[in-house]
Short mmCIF file of C-alpha atoms in Angstrom, two decimals:
data_model
loop_
_atom_site.label_atom_id
_atom_site.label_comp_id
_atom_site.label_asym_id
_atom_site.label_seq_id
_atom_site.Cartn_x
_atom_site.Cartn_y
_atom_site.Cartn_z
CA UNK A 1031 -57.83 -29.70 -18.31
CA UNK A 1032 -58.14 -26.76 -15.92
CA UNK A 1033 -56.82 -28.94 -13.10
CA UNK A 1034 -53.69 -29.79 -15.13
CA UNK A 1035 -53.20 -26.12 -15.93
CA UNK A 1036 -53.51 -25.20 -12.23
CA UNK A 1037 -50.92 -27.85 -11.28
CA UNK A 1038 -48.53 -26.58 -13.98
CA UNK A 1039 -49.01 -23.01 -12.79
CA UNK A 1040 -48.36 -24.03 -9.20
CA UNK A 1041 -45.21 -25.91 -10.19
CA UNK A 1042 -43.96 -22.93 -12.21
CA UNK A 1043 -44.69 -20.62 -9.28
CA UNK A 1044 -42.85 -23.01 -6.94
CA UNK A 1045 -39.79 -23.02 -9.24
CA UNK A 1046 -39.82 -19.22 -9.38
CA UNK A 1047 -39.97 -19.03 -5.59
CA UNK A 1048 -37.13 -21.54 -5.27
CA UNK A 1049 -35.08 -19.55 -7.77
CA UNK A 1050 -35.81 -16.36 -5.86
CA UNK A 1051 -34.77 -17.99 -2.59
CA UNK A 1052 -31.54 -19.26 -4.15
CA UNK A 1053 -30.81 -15.78 -5.52
CA UNK A 1054 -31.41 -14.23 -2.11
CA UNK A 1055 -29.20 -16.85 -0.46
CA UNK A 1056 -26.45 -16.20 -3.02
CA UNK A 1057 -26.74 -12.44 -2.54
CA UNK A 1058 -26.54 -12.85 1.23
CA UNK A 1059 -23.63 -15.28 1.10
CA UNK A 1060 -21.56 -13.31 -1.39
CA UNK A 1061 -22.78 -9.80 -2.21
CA UNK A 1062 -23.69 -8.88 1.38
CA UNK A 1063 -20.50 -10.39 2.77
CA UNK A 1064 -18.50 -7.52 4.36
CA UNK A 1065 -15.41 -8.10 2.20
CA UNK A 1066 -17.40 -8.28 -1.03
CA UNK A 1067 -19.50 -5.25 -0.11
CA UNK A 1068 -16.33 -3.26 0.62
CA UNK A 1069 -14.84 -4.23 -2.75
CA UNK A 1070 -18.05 -3.22 -4.56
CA UNK A 1071 -17.95 0.21 -2.88
CA UNK A 1072 -14.29 0.58 -3.90
CA UNK A 1073 -15.20 -0.43 -7.45
CA UNK A 1074 -17.74 2.38 -7.55
CA UNK A 1075 -15.19 4.86 -6.22
CA UNK A 1076 -12.60 3.80 -8.82
CA UNK A 1077 -15.20 4.13 -11.56
CA UNK A 1078 -16.00 7.70 -10.53
CA UNK A 1079 -12.40 8.79 -9.91
CA UNK A 1080 -10.48 7.09 -12.73
CA UNK A 1081 -12.82 6.61 -15.65
CA UNK A 1082 -15.62 9.19 -15.58
CA UNK A 1083 -14.73 12.83 -16.48
CA UNK A 1084 -13.16 14.78 -14.95
CA UNK A 1085 -10.66 11.91 -15.00
CA UNK A 1086 -8.15 11.88 -12.12
CA UNK A 1087 -4.53 10.79 -12.59
CA UNK A 1088 -0.97 11.89 -11.80
CA UNK A 1089 1.27 14.34 -13.60
CA UNK A 1090 4.44 13.00 -15.22
CA UNK A 1091 7.93 13.96 -13.99
CA UNK A 1092 9.71 12.05 -16.77
CA UNK A 1093 11.19 9.37 -14.50
CA UNK A 1094 9.21 6.59 -16.18
CA UNK A 1095 10.34 7.30 -19.76
CA UNK A 1096 12.36 4.06 -20.02
CA UNK A 1097 9.43 1.97 -18.73
CA UNK A 1098 7.08 3.58 -21.23
CA UNK A 1099 9.51 2.99 -24.09
CA UNK A 1100 9.89 -0.66 -23.02
CA UNK A 1101 6.20 -1.19 -23.87
CA UNK A 1102 6.49 0.60 -27.24
CA UNK A 1103 4.71 3.72 -26.03
CA UNK A 1104 5.86 7.31 -26.37
CA UNK A 1105 5.00 10.80 -25.20
CA UNK A 1106 2.97 12.72 -27.77
CA UNK A 1107 4.70 15.94 -26.70
CA UNK A 1108 1.43 17.83 -26.29
CA UNK A 1109 2.58 19.22 -22.92
CA UNK A 1110 5.78 21.03 -22.02
CA UNK A 1111 7.86 19.49 -19.19
CA UNK A 1112 6.44 22.07 -16.78
CA UNK A 1113 2.87 21.35 -17.91
CA UNK A 1114 3.47 17.59 -17.71
CA UNK A 1115 4.12 18.00 -13.98
CA UNK A 1116 1.08 20.19 -13.45
CA UNK A 1117 -1.45 18.18 -15.49
CA UNK A 1118 -2.44 14.55 -16.01
CA UNK A 1119 -1.82 13.26 -19.54
CA UNK A 1120 -4.38 10.63 -20.55
CA UNK A 1121 -3.36 9.91 -24.16
CA UNK A 1122 0.00 8.49 -25.28
CA UNK A 1123 1.33 7.30 -28.63
CA UNK A 1124 1.84 3.66 -29.70
CA UNK A 1125 4.98 2.97 -31.77
CA UNK A 1126 4.17 1.49 -35.16
CA UNK A 1127 7.69 0.36 -36.05
CA UNK A 1128 10.69 -1.24 -34.36
CA UNK A 1129 11.62 0.53 -31.13
CA UNK A 1130 15.20 1.72 -31.64
CA UNK A 1131 15.33 4.40 -28.97
CA UNK A 1132 17.91 2.42 -26.98
CA UNK A 1133 16.56 3.47 -23.58
CA UNK A 1134 13.81 0.86 -23.25
CA UNK A 1135 13.61 -0.89 -19.89
CA UNK A 1136 11.79 -4.13 -19.03
CA UNK A 1137 10.50 -4.46 -15.46
CA UNK A 1138 7.58 -6.05 -13.61
CA UNK A 1139 5.40 -3.26 -15.00
CA UNK A 1140 5.95 -4.29 -18.60
CA UNK A 1141 3.46 -7.25 -18.74
CA UNK A 1142 0.72 -5.06 -17.24
CA UNK A 1143 1.45 -2.24 -19.68
CA UNK A 1144 1.51 -4.64 -22.62
CA UNK A 1145 -1.82 -6.14 -21.57
CA UNK A 1146 -3.34 -2.65 -21.32
CA UNK A 1147 -1.92 -1.66 -24.72
CA UNK A 1148 -3.39 -4.78 -26.34
CA UNK A 1149 -6.78 -4.10 -24.74
CA UNK A 1150 -6.68 -0.57 -26.10
CA UNK A 1151 -5.93 -1.83 -29.60
CA UNK A 1152 -8.80 -4.31 -29.47
CA UNK A 1153 -11.34 -1.68 -28.41
CA UNK A 1154 -10.16 1.47 -30.20
CA UNK A 1155 -7.43 0.77 -32.80
CA UNK A 1156 -6.83 4.51 -33.16
CA UNK A 1157 -3.06 4.53 -32.77
CA UNK A 1158 -3.31 6.16 -29.34
CA UNK A 1159 -2.97 4.61 -25.90
CA UNK A 1160 -5.58 5.66 -23.37
CA UNK A 1161 -4.12 5.56 -19.85
CA UNK A 1162 -7.46 4.37 -18.51
CA UNK A 1163 -6.88 0.90 -20.00
CA UNK A 1164 -3.77 0.56 -17.86
CA UNK A 1165 -5.78 1.92 -14.94
CA UNK A 1166 -8.41 -0.77 -15.54
CA UNK A 1167 -5.79 -3.56 -15.50
CA UNK A 1168 -4.21 -2.25 -12.27
CA UNK A 1169 -7.65 -1.61 -10.69
CA UNK A 1170 -8.59 -5.27 -11.21
CA UNK A 1171 -5.63 -6.46 -9.13
CA UNK A 1172 -6.12 -3.63 -6.67
CA UNK A 1173 -9.64 -4.91 -5.93
CA UNK A 1174 -8.33 -8.47 -5.47
CA UNK A 1175 -5.77 -7.16 -2.99
CA UNK A 1176 -8.49 -5.28 -1.11
CA UNK A 1177 -10.64 -8.40 -0.91
CA UNK A 1178 -7.71 -10.31 0.59
CA UNK A 1179 -7.07 -7.50 3.07
CA UNK A 1180 -10.72 -7.22 4.15
CA UNK A 1181 -10.87 -10.99 4.64
CA UNK A 1182 -7.99 -10.81 7.11
CA UNK A 1183 -9.99 -8.58 9.49
CA UNK A 1184 -13.52 -9.96 9.14
CA UNK A 1185 -12.89 -13.60 10.09
CA UNK A 1186 -15.82 -14.55 7.84
CA UNK A 1187 -18.39 -13.03 10.22
CA UNK A 1188 -21.29 -10.68 9.54
CA UNK A 1189 -21.32 -8.92 12.90
CA UNK A 1190 -21.83 -5.16 12.93
CA UNK A 1191 -18.17 -4.57 13.76
CA UNK A 1192 -17.01 -6.29 10.55
CA UNK A 1193 -18.98 -3.83 8.42
CA UNK A 1194 -17.56 -0.95 10.48
CA UNK A 1195 -13.94 -2.00 9.99
CA UNK A 1196 -14.44 -2.66 6.26
CA UNK A 1197 -15.98 0.80 5.99
CA UNK A 1198 -12.88 2.26 7.62
CA UNK A 1199 -10.78 0.26 5.15
CA UNK A 1200 -12.68 1.87 2.27
CA UNK A 1201 -11.95 5.32 3.73
CA UNK A 1202 -8.23 4.56 4.14
CA UNK A 1203 -7.39 2.60 0.98
CA UNK A 1204 -10.02 4.12 -1.29
CA UNK A 1205 -8.54 7.56 -0.61
CA UNK A 1206 -7.87 9.36 -3.88
CA UNK A 1207 -4.30 10.03 -2.73
CA UNK A 1208 -3.81 6.27 -3.26
CA UNK A 1209 -6.13 5.56 -6.17
CA UNK A 1210 -4.91 8.46 -8.34
CA UNK A 1211 -1.61 6.58 -8.76
CA UNK A 1212 -3.50 3.89 -10.69
CA UNK A 1213 -3.80 6.30 -13.63
CA UNK A 1214 -0.05 6.80 -14.03
CA UNK A 1215 3.09 5.01 -15.19
CA UNK A 1216 4.68 5.25 -11.75
CA UNK A 1217 5.34 1.90 -10.01
CA UNK A 1218 3.40 3.01 -6.91
CA UNK A 1219 0.09 1.49 -8.04
CA UNK A 1220 1.79 -1.84 -8.75
CA UNK A 1221 3.67 -1.86 -5.44
CA UNK A 1222 0.37 -0.99 -3.68
CA UNK A 1223 -1.40 -4.22 -4.55
CA UNK A 1224 1.75 -6.39 -4.52
CA UNK A 1225 2.70 -5.41 -0.96
CA UNK A 1226 -0.92 -5.74 0.17
CA UNK A 1227 -1.25 -9.26 -1.24
CA UNK A 1228 2.12 -10.31 0.23
CA UNK A 1229 1.14 -9.77 3.84
CA UNK A 1230 -2.54 -10.62 3.44
CA UNK A 1231 -1.79 -14.03 1.90
CA UNK A 1232 0.34 -14.96 4.94
CA UNK A 1233 -2.34 -13.86 7.41
CA UNK A 1234 -5.09 -15.68 5.48
CA UNK A 1235 -2.96 -18.84 5.39
CA UNK A 1236 -2.76 -18.68 9.16
CA UNK A 1237 -6.52 -18.24 9.41
CA UNK A 1238 -7.12 -21.12 6.93
CA UNK A 1239 -9.71 -19.04 5.11
CA UNK A 1240 -8.69 -19.65 1.48
CA UNK A 1241 -6.96 -22.45 -0.42
CA UNK A 1242 -3.32 -22.84 0.67
CA UNK A 1243 -2.05 -23.37 -2.87
CA UNK A 1244 -3.83 -20.22 -4.07
CA UNK A 1245 -2.31 -18.19 -1.22
CA UNK A 1246 1.22 -19.56 -1.60
CA UNK A 1247 1.04 -18.84 -5.33
CA UNK A 1248 -0.10 -15.26 -4.64
CA UNK A 1249 2.70 -14.81 -2.11
CA UNK A 1250 5.51 -15.95 -4.41
CA UNK A 1251 4.19 -14.22 -7.52
CA UNK A 1252 3.72 -10.91 -5.66
CA UNK A 1253 7.18 -11.21 -4.12
CA UNK A 1254 8.78 -11.88 -7.52
CA UNK A 1255 7.02 -8.98 -9.24
CA UNK A 1256 7.90 -6.62 -6.39
CA UNK A 1257 11.58 -7.54 -6.64
CA UNK A 1258 11.53 -6.95 -10.40
CA UNK A 1259 10.08 -3.45 -10.18
CA UNK A 1260 13.58 -1.96 -10.01
CA UNK A 1261 17.04 -2.69 -8.65
CA UNK A 1262 16.41 -1.03 -5.31
CA UNK A 1263 13.57 -3.47 -4.52
CA UNK A 1264 15.56 -6.50 -5.66
CA UNK A 1265 17.27 -7.25 -2.34
CA UNK A 1266 13.87 -7.65 -0.67
CA UNK A 1267 13.73 -10.97 -2.51
CA UNK A 1268 16.45 -12.37 -0.24
CA UNK A 1269 14.28 -11.86 2.83
CA UNK A 1270 11.08 -12.97 1.08
CA UNK A 1271 12.77 -16.02 -0.45
CA UNK A 1272 14.03 -17.25 2.93
CA UNK A 1273 10.60 -16.60 4.41
CA UNK A 1274 8.96 -18.52 1.56
CA UNK A 1275 11.18 -21.56 2.08
CA UNK A 1276 10.27 -21.63 5.78
CA UNK A 1277 6.57 -21.68 4.89
CA UNK A 1278 7.04 -25.41 4.18
CA UNK A 1279 6.49 -26.00 7.91
CA UNK A 1280 2.92 -24.68 7.66
CA UNK A 1281 1.62 -27.81 5.91
CA UNK A 1282 2.93 -31.37 6.00
CA UNK A 1283 1.78 -32.16 2.47
CA UNK A 1284 4.78 -33.09 0.28
CA UNK A 1285 3.55 -31.10 -2.71
CA UNK A 1286 3.10 -27.96 -0.60
CA UNK A 1287 6.57 -28.29 0.92
CA UNK A 1288 8.20 -28.81 -2.49
CA UNK A 1289 6.44 -25.72 -3.87
CA UNK A 1290 7.74 -23.64 -0.95
CA UNK A 1291 11.34 -24.84 -1.31
CA UNK A 1292 11.45 -24.59 -5.12
CA UNK A 1293 9.68 -21.22 -5.37
CA UNK A 1294 11.64 -19.78 -2.45
CA UNK A 1295 14.94 -20.83 -4.01
CA UNK A 1296 13.93 -19.39 -7.39
CA UNK A 1297 12.97 -16.14 -5.68
CA UNK A 1298 16.40 -15.94 -4.03
CA UNK A 1299 18.16 -16.51 -7.37
CA UNK A 1300 15.86 -14.09 -9.22
CA UNK A 1301 16.47 -11.44 -6.59
CA UNK A 1302 20.25 -11.70 -6.90
CA UNK A 1303 20.06 -11.75 -10.70
CA UNK A 1304 17.80 -8.68 -10.76
CA UNK A 1305 20.15 -6.78 -8.45
CA UNK A 1306 23.13 -7.31 -10.74
CA UNK A 1307 21.38 -7.23 -14.13
CA UNK A 1308 18.80 -4.45 -13.75
CA UNK A 1309 20.17 -0.95 -14.40
CA UNK A 1310 21.04 1.15 -11.37
CA UNK A 1311 18.52 3.98 -11.45
CA UNK A 1312 20.43 6.12 -8.95
CA UNK A 1313 21.15 9.33 -10.83
CA UNK A 1314 23.62 12.07 -10.04
CA UNK A 1315 20.67 13.95 -8.59
CA UNK A 1316 19.97 11.19 -6.03
CA UNK A 1317 23.68 10.80 -5.21
CA UNK A 1318 23.99 14.54 -4.69
CA UNK A 1319 20.96 14.70 -2.39
CA UNK A 1320 22.10 11.69 -0.34
CA UNK A 1321 25.02 13.88 0.75
CA UNK A 1322 23.78 17.48 0.73
CA UNK A 1323 20.21 16.74 1.93
CA UNK A 1324 21.28 13.89 4.20
CA UNK A 1325 24.80 13.34 5.52
CA UNK A 1326 25.97 16.98 5.45
CA UNK A 1327 22.65 18.50 6.51
CA UNK A 1328 22.51 16.48 9.74
CA UNK A 1329 26.24 16.54 10.57
CA UNK A 1330 27.56 18.81 13.34
CA UNK A 1331 30.74 19.22 11.33
CA UNK A 1332 30.10 18.83 7.54
CA UNK A 1333 33.81 19.22 6.73
CA UNK A 1334 34.70 16.26 8.93
CA UNK A 1335 31.85 14.21 7.41
CA UNK A 1336 33.25 14.87 3.94
CA UNK A 1337 36.70 13.74 5.03
CA UNK A 1338 35.22 10.38 6.03
CA UNK A 1339 34.26 9.96 2.36
CA UNK A 1340 37.70 11.23 1.22
CA UNK A 1341 36.02 14.29 -0.30
CA UNK A 1342 37.49 17.80 -0.23
CA UNK A 1343 36.04 19.61 2.85
CA UNK A 1344 35.44 22.69 0.69
CA UNK A 1345 32.34 20.97 -0.68
CA UNK A 1346 30.71 21.69 2.70
CA UNK A 1347 29.36 24.88 1.07
CA UNK A 1348 26.81 22.60 -0.67
CA UNK A 1349 25.22 21.56 2.65
CA UNK A 1350 21.42 21.67 2.49
CA UNK A 1351 21.26 22.64 -1.19
CA UNK A 1352 19.31 20.86 -3.90
CA UNK A 1353 20.86 19.70 -7.16
CA UNK A 1354 19.39 22.56 -9.18
CA UNK A 1355 20.32 25.44 -6.86
CA UNK A 1356 23.88 24.50 -6.02
CA UNK A 1357 26.29 25.03 -8.93
CA UNK A 1358 25.91 25.67 -12.64
CA UNK A 1359 24.94 22.65 -14.79
CA UNK A 1360 28.32 22.87 -16.54
CA UNK A 1361 30.14 22.43 -13.23
CA UNK A 1362 27.89 19.56 -12.11
CA UNK A 1363 28.57 17.71 -15.38
CA UNK A 1364 32.30 18.37 -15.33
CA UNK A 1365 34.93 15.64 -15.07
CA UNK A 1366 36.37 17.30 -11.97
CA UNK A 1367 33.02 17.05 -10.10
CA UNK A 1368 32.67 13.43 -11.21
CA UNK A 1369 36.15 12.53 -9.98
CA UNK A 1370 36.26 14.52 -6.73
CA UNK A 1371 32.66 14.15 -5.53
CA UNK A 1372 30.29 11.76 -7.31
CA UNK A 1373 32.77 8.89 -7.68
CA UNK A 1374 33.36 8.85 -3.92
CA UNK A 1375 29.68 8.59 -2.91
CA UNK A 1376 27.75 5.30 -3.04
CA UNK A 1377 24.81 3.81 -1.08
CA UNK A 1378 27.04 1.34 0.79
CA UNK A 1379 29.31 4.09 2.05
CA UNK A 1380 26.37 6.27 3.09
CA UNK A 1381 24.73 3.32 4.89
CA UNK A 1382 27.93 2.57 6.84
CA UNK A 1383 28.27 6.25 7.74
CA UNK A 1384 24.75 6.37 9.19
CA UNK A 1385 25.29 3.18 11.17
CA UNK A 1386 28.39 4.79 12.69
CA UNK A 1387 26.44 7.98 13.44
CA UNK A 1388 23.05 6.86 14.88
CA UNK A 1389 22.12 10.41 15.95
CA UNK A 1390 22.15 11.58 12.33
CA UNK A 1391 20.28 8.45 11.26
CA UNK A 1392 17.54 9.13 13.82
CA UNK A 1393 17.21 12.73 12.63
CA UNK A 1394 16.88 11.56 9.03
CA UNK A 1395 14.32 8.94 10.05
CA UNK A 1396 12.27 11.70 11.69
CA UNK A 1397 12.38 13.80 8.53
CA UNK A 1398 11.50 10.86 6.30
CA UNK A 1399 8.56 9.69 8.42
CA UNK A 1400 7.13 13.19 8.33
CA UNK A 1401 7.50 13.31 4.52
CA UNK A 1402 6.05 9.83 4.03
CA UNK A 1403 2.75 10.71 5.71
CA UNK A 1404 1.99 13.01 2.79
CA UNK A 1405 1.53 10.64 -0.16
CA UNK A 1406 0.29 13.42 -2.46
CA UNK A 1407 3.34 15.18 -4.00
CA UNK A 1408 2.49 18.87 -4.17
CA UNK A 1409 4.16 19.32 -7.56
CA UNK A 1410 2.04 16.72 -9.44
CA UNK A 1411 -1.40 17.76 -10.68
CA UNK A 1412 -4.42 15.45 -10.94
CA UNK A 1413 -6.45 16.88 -13.84
CA UNK A 1414 -6.13 17.01 -17.63
CA UNK A 1415 -5.22 20.39 -19.07
CA UNK A 1416 -8.45 20.35 -21.12
CA UNK A 1417 -10.60 20.23 -17.99
CA UNK A 1418 -9.99 23.87 -17.16
CA UNK A 1419 -8.36 23.49 -13.75
CA UNK A 1420 -5.37 25.67 -12.77
CA UNK A 1421 -1.86 24.16 -13.10
CA UNK A 1422 -1.03 21.67 -10.36
CA UNK A 1423 -4.62 21.44 -9.10
CA UNK A 1424 -5.30 18.38 -6.96
CA UNK A 1425 -8.65 16.78 -6.26
CA UNK A 1426 -10.27 17.03 -2.84
CA UNK A 1427 -12.75 14.23 -3.57
CA UNK A 1428 -12.60 11.40 -1.02
CA UNK A 1429 -9.33 12.51 0.61
CA UNK A 1430 -10.29 12.49 4.31
CA UNK A 1431 -7.69 9.94 5.39
CA UNK A 1432 -4.76 11.48 3.49
CA UNK A 1433 -5.68 14.90 4.94
CA UNK A 1434 -5.85 13.61 8.52
CA UNK A 1435 -2.66 11.59 8.11
CA UNK A 1436 -0.64 14.47 6.68
CA UNK A 1437 -1.88 17.08 9.15
CA UNK A 1438 -2.62 15.36 12.46
CA UNK A 1439 -0.57 12.15 12.87
CA UNK A 1440 2.76 12.62 14.71
CA UNK A 1441 5.34 12.68 11.92
CA UNK A 1442 8.38 11.45 13.82
CA UNK A 1443 10.21 8.18 14.29
CA UNK A 1444 9.52 8.13 18.02
CA UNK A 1445 5.84 7.66 17.21
CA UNK A 1446 6.77 4.78 14.88
CA UNK A 1447 8.74 3.11 17.70
CA UNK A 1448 5.70 3.34 20.03
CA UNK A 1449 3.40 2.12 17.26
CA UNK A 1450 5.74 -0.84 16.59
CA UNK A 1451 5.69 -1.69 20.29
CA UNK A 1452 1.89 -1.78 20.25
CA UNK A 1453 1.97 -4.07 17.19
CA UNK A 1454 4.39 -6.52 18.80
CA UNK A 1455 2.56 -6.39 22.14
CA UNK A 1456 -0.80 -7.26 20.56
CA UNK A 1457 0.33 -10.04 18.22
CA UNK A 1458 3.48 -11.62 19.66
CA UNK A 1459 1.41 -13.86 21.95
CA UNK A 1460 -0.05 -15.59 18.86
CA UNK A 1461 3.47 -16.19 17.60
CA UNK A 1462 4.62 -17.50 20.99
CA UNK A 1463 1.57 -19.74 21.28
CA UNK A 1464 2.17 -21.17 17.81
CA UNK A 1465 5.81 -21.93 18.64
CA UNK A 1466 4.93 -23.61 21.95
CA UNK A 1467 2.14 -25.68 20.40
CA UNK A 1468 4.25 -26.37 17.27
CA UNK A 1469 1.38 -25.00 15.17
CA UNK A 1470 3.08 -22.82 12.56
CA UNK A 1471 -0.24 -21.47 11.27
CA UNK A 1472 -0.77 -19.60 14.52
CA UNK A 1473 2.47 -17.71 13.90
CA UNK A 1474 1.48 -16.43 10.46
CA UNK A 1475 -0.64 -13.49 11.62
CA UNK A 1476 2.41 -12.09 13.40
CA UNK A 1477 4.72 -13.04 10.52
CA UNK A 1478 2.46 -11.31 7.95
CA UNK A 1479 2.42 -8.06 9.92
CA UNK A 1480 6.17 -8.21 10.57
CA UNK A 1481 6.74 -8.78 6.84
CA UNK A 1482 4.91 -5.51 6.15
CA UNK A 1483 6.91 -3.80 8.90
CA UNK A 1484 10.23 -5.07 7.54
CA UNK A 1485 9.41 -3.98 3.99
CA UNK A 1486 8.32 -0.53 5.18
CA UNK A 1487 11.37 0.08 7.39
CA UNK A 1488 13.70 -1.29 4.70
CA UNK A 1489 12.34 1.13 2.12
CA UNK A 1490 12.49 3.99 4.63
CA UNK A 1491 16.19 3.29 5.23
CA UNK A 1492 16.94 2.85 1.52
CA UNK A 1493 15.25 6.19 0.79
CA UNK A 1494 17.53 7.91 3.28
CA UNK A 1495 20.79 6.44 1.98
CA UNK A 1496 19.94 6.96 -1.70
CA UNK A 1497 18.17 10.32 -1.76
CA UNK A 1498 18.41 12.06 1.61
CA UNK A 1499 15.10 13.69 2.50
CA UNK A 1500 13.99 14.33 -1.09
CA UNK A 1501 12.44 10.98 -2.14
CA UNK A 1502 8.71 11.25 -1.47
CA UNK A 1503 7.66 9.32 -4.59
CA UNK A 1504 9.37 5.94 -4.28
CA UNK A 1505 10.40 4.20 -1.08
CA UNK A 1506 8.49 6.49 1.26
CA UNK A 1507 5.25 5.57 -0.50
CA UNK A 1508 5.76 1.91 0.47
CA UNK A 1509 6.56 2.87 4.07
CA UNK A 1510 3.38 4.94 4.25
CA UNK A 1511 1.38 2.06 2.76
CA UNK A 1512 2.73 -0.54 5.20
CA UNK A 1513 1.97 1.82 8.09
CA UNK A 1514 -1.65 2.02 6.92
CA UNK A 1515 -1.93 -1.74 6.35
CA UNK A 1516 -0.65 -2.63 9.82
CA UNK A 1517 -2.69 0.11 11.51
CA UNK A 1518 -5.82 -1.13 9.75
CA UNK A 1519 -5.33 -4.72 10.93
CA UNK A 1520 -4.62 -3.56 14.51
CA UNK A 1521 -7.68 -1.30 14.40
CA UNK A 1522 -9.79 -4.24 13.24
CA UNK A 1523 -8.50 -6.29 16.15
CA UNK A 1524 -9.32 -3.47 18.60
CA UNK A 1525 -12.86 -2.99 17.25
CA UNK A 1526 -13.45 -6.75 17.46
CA UNK A 1527 -12.22 -6.77 21.09
CA UNK A 1528 -14.35 -3.72 21.95
CA UNK A 1529 -17.46 -5.31 20.44
CA UNK A 1530 -16.81 -8.50 22.42
CA UNK A 1531 -16.51 -6.53 25.68
CA UNK A 1532 -19.71 -4.60 24.99
CA UNK A 1533 -21.53 -7.85 24.28
CA UNK A 1534 -20.71 -9.08 27.77
CA UNK A 1535 -22.46 -6.12 29.38
CA UNK A 1536 -26.03 -6.69 30.64
CA UNK A 1537 -27.50 -3.49 29.22
CA UNK A 1538 -31.02 -4.19 30.50
CA UNK A 1539 -29.74 -4.58 34.06
CA UNK A 1540 -27.77 -1.35 33.73
CA UNK A 1541 -30.83 0.42 32.40
CA UNK A 1542 -32.95 -0.75 35.30
CA UNK A 1543 -30.25 0.24 37.78
CA UNK A 1544 -30.05 3.69 36.20
CA UNK A 1545 -33.84 4.14 36.38
CA UNK A 1546 -33.87 2.96 40.00
CA UNK A 1547 -31.15 5.44 40.94
CA UNK A 1548 -33.20 8.24 39.41
CA UNK A 1549 -36.28 7.13 41.37
CA UNK A 1550 -34.27 7.05 44.60
CA UNK A 1551 -32.88 10.54 43.96
CA UNK A 1552 -36.39 11.87 43.26
CA UNK A 1553 -37.71 10.24 46.42
CA UNK A 1554 -34.90 11.75 48.52
CA UNK A 1555 -35.59 15.20 47.07
CA UNK A 1556 -39.28 14.86 47.92
CA UNK A 1557 -38.48 13.78 51.48
CA UNK A 1558 -36.13 16.73 51.99
CA UNK A 1559 -38.78 19.10 50.67
CA UNK A 1560 -41.38 17.60 53.08
CA UNK A 1561 -39.06 18.17 56.07
CA UNK A 1562 -38.57 21.78 55.07
#
């Protein structure tokens, strides 16, 4: 009897040990993996910043009112317009009846907002919408994007350098200047993870690290949602659609090639449809600034620049002014101003003007790059009014990267040209090798990075022609993000190369040589002292 009990106890102990070993193996394979560990750290940061008081978010400038209305939400009116800029507003109203406001707008944000609103109703059912539910939905996809990004630089290894580069990634992309956008209705948080997934999925496909069908699905879905954010992003779909169709050469499987051709074609059509159907969000304010804070401000002769647009040269007195400091509101809204100024200015005309005047374009690019490196608009506060902080107060928690970037990186387009040269110099050989060997996968690392570069430069140029040097919320955010994404991947490559070079060094031999040199020096000193 005792013998049977001992055997049973031993078997139970053996099962426990096996279970413990399996748990340790699972923890090592997944939880201790650099990418997973980085995502877990970011999850903790998001939890502290976005969900635990004092809750961090972004003030509201009113530009997202149509998006909010499109998801049957409304502003409770607890803050004045000035206070709404200076403080984060966590609670919003949920419409109980048919939305007849007439200004509702449906974009790629709408499904995410609707999902967050439904989650809020399930958990609270109090008639109010807590912004943190939307933050939770966006944070989920943000973490997926970060996992993809970390996978592109770790190559599946557990070497010391992989943990170092993932740690740097946490510092860069976990910066509160980025994560605070998650608790807001601005499209920046959505564009953050969409752009990240776009490039990362291409690089991972080249590395053959994840399932091709998963990655191609992520690429096309991210591209579609990005193009549907607003009209100004729509034309990106033309480039991304053509790129998607050409991905058919990556794999010879018929199903894969059909998916690429069909999804790429649909993306092209959706992009064109979105451009013509979605409302043009360019306001009189943006049109005004594209001239006064762009064309006229950088022109040697503003009167002559106005003549090229068939505008009365007398409007040169507006050079360098903002919309609110120029003329009285009555004059700005007058039919005369509409006919003689606003009707003659459009993005196409401004773009053609800059192409004909590259010196002015370069000056505007310098100004825009400098502005883009500060992704924390000074006029938007981060705290709720009930938390006792002064108006417009911004958090300093976990903001090392945004501080260094805004204050110490060269904010000019010449630096971007040099930086682009480094990017091409490092990665073009992979592209060339892939072309020579007819192995399209080897080209995808370069293609992924160049996709980020194209998107960033496109948005930089669009910002200039639509808003002059005043748009630091929209297009310049994407340029700043793509700069960080590409820099992070290049930095990972450099750290990997440096670690490989250090591994080749025979440190023991160098140590012995160093000790021997010290002994020889000591011996020489003793001999000189003996002679004296």
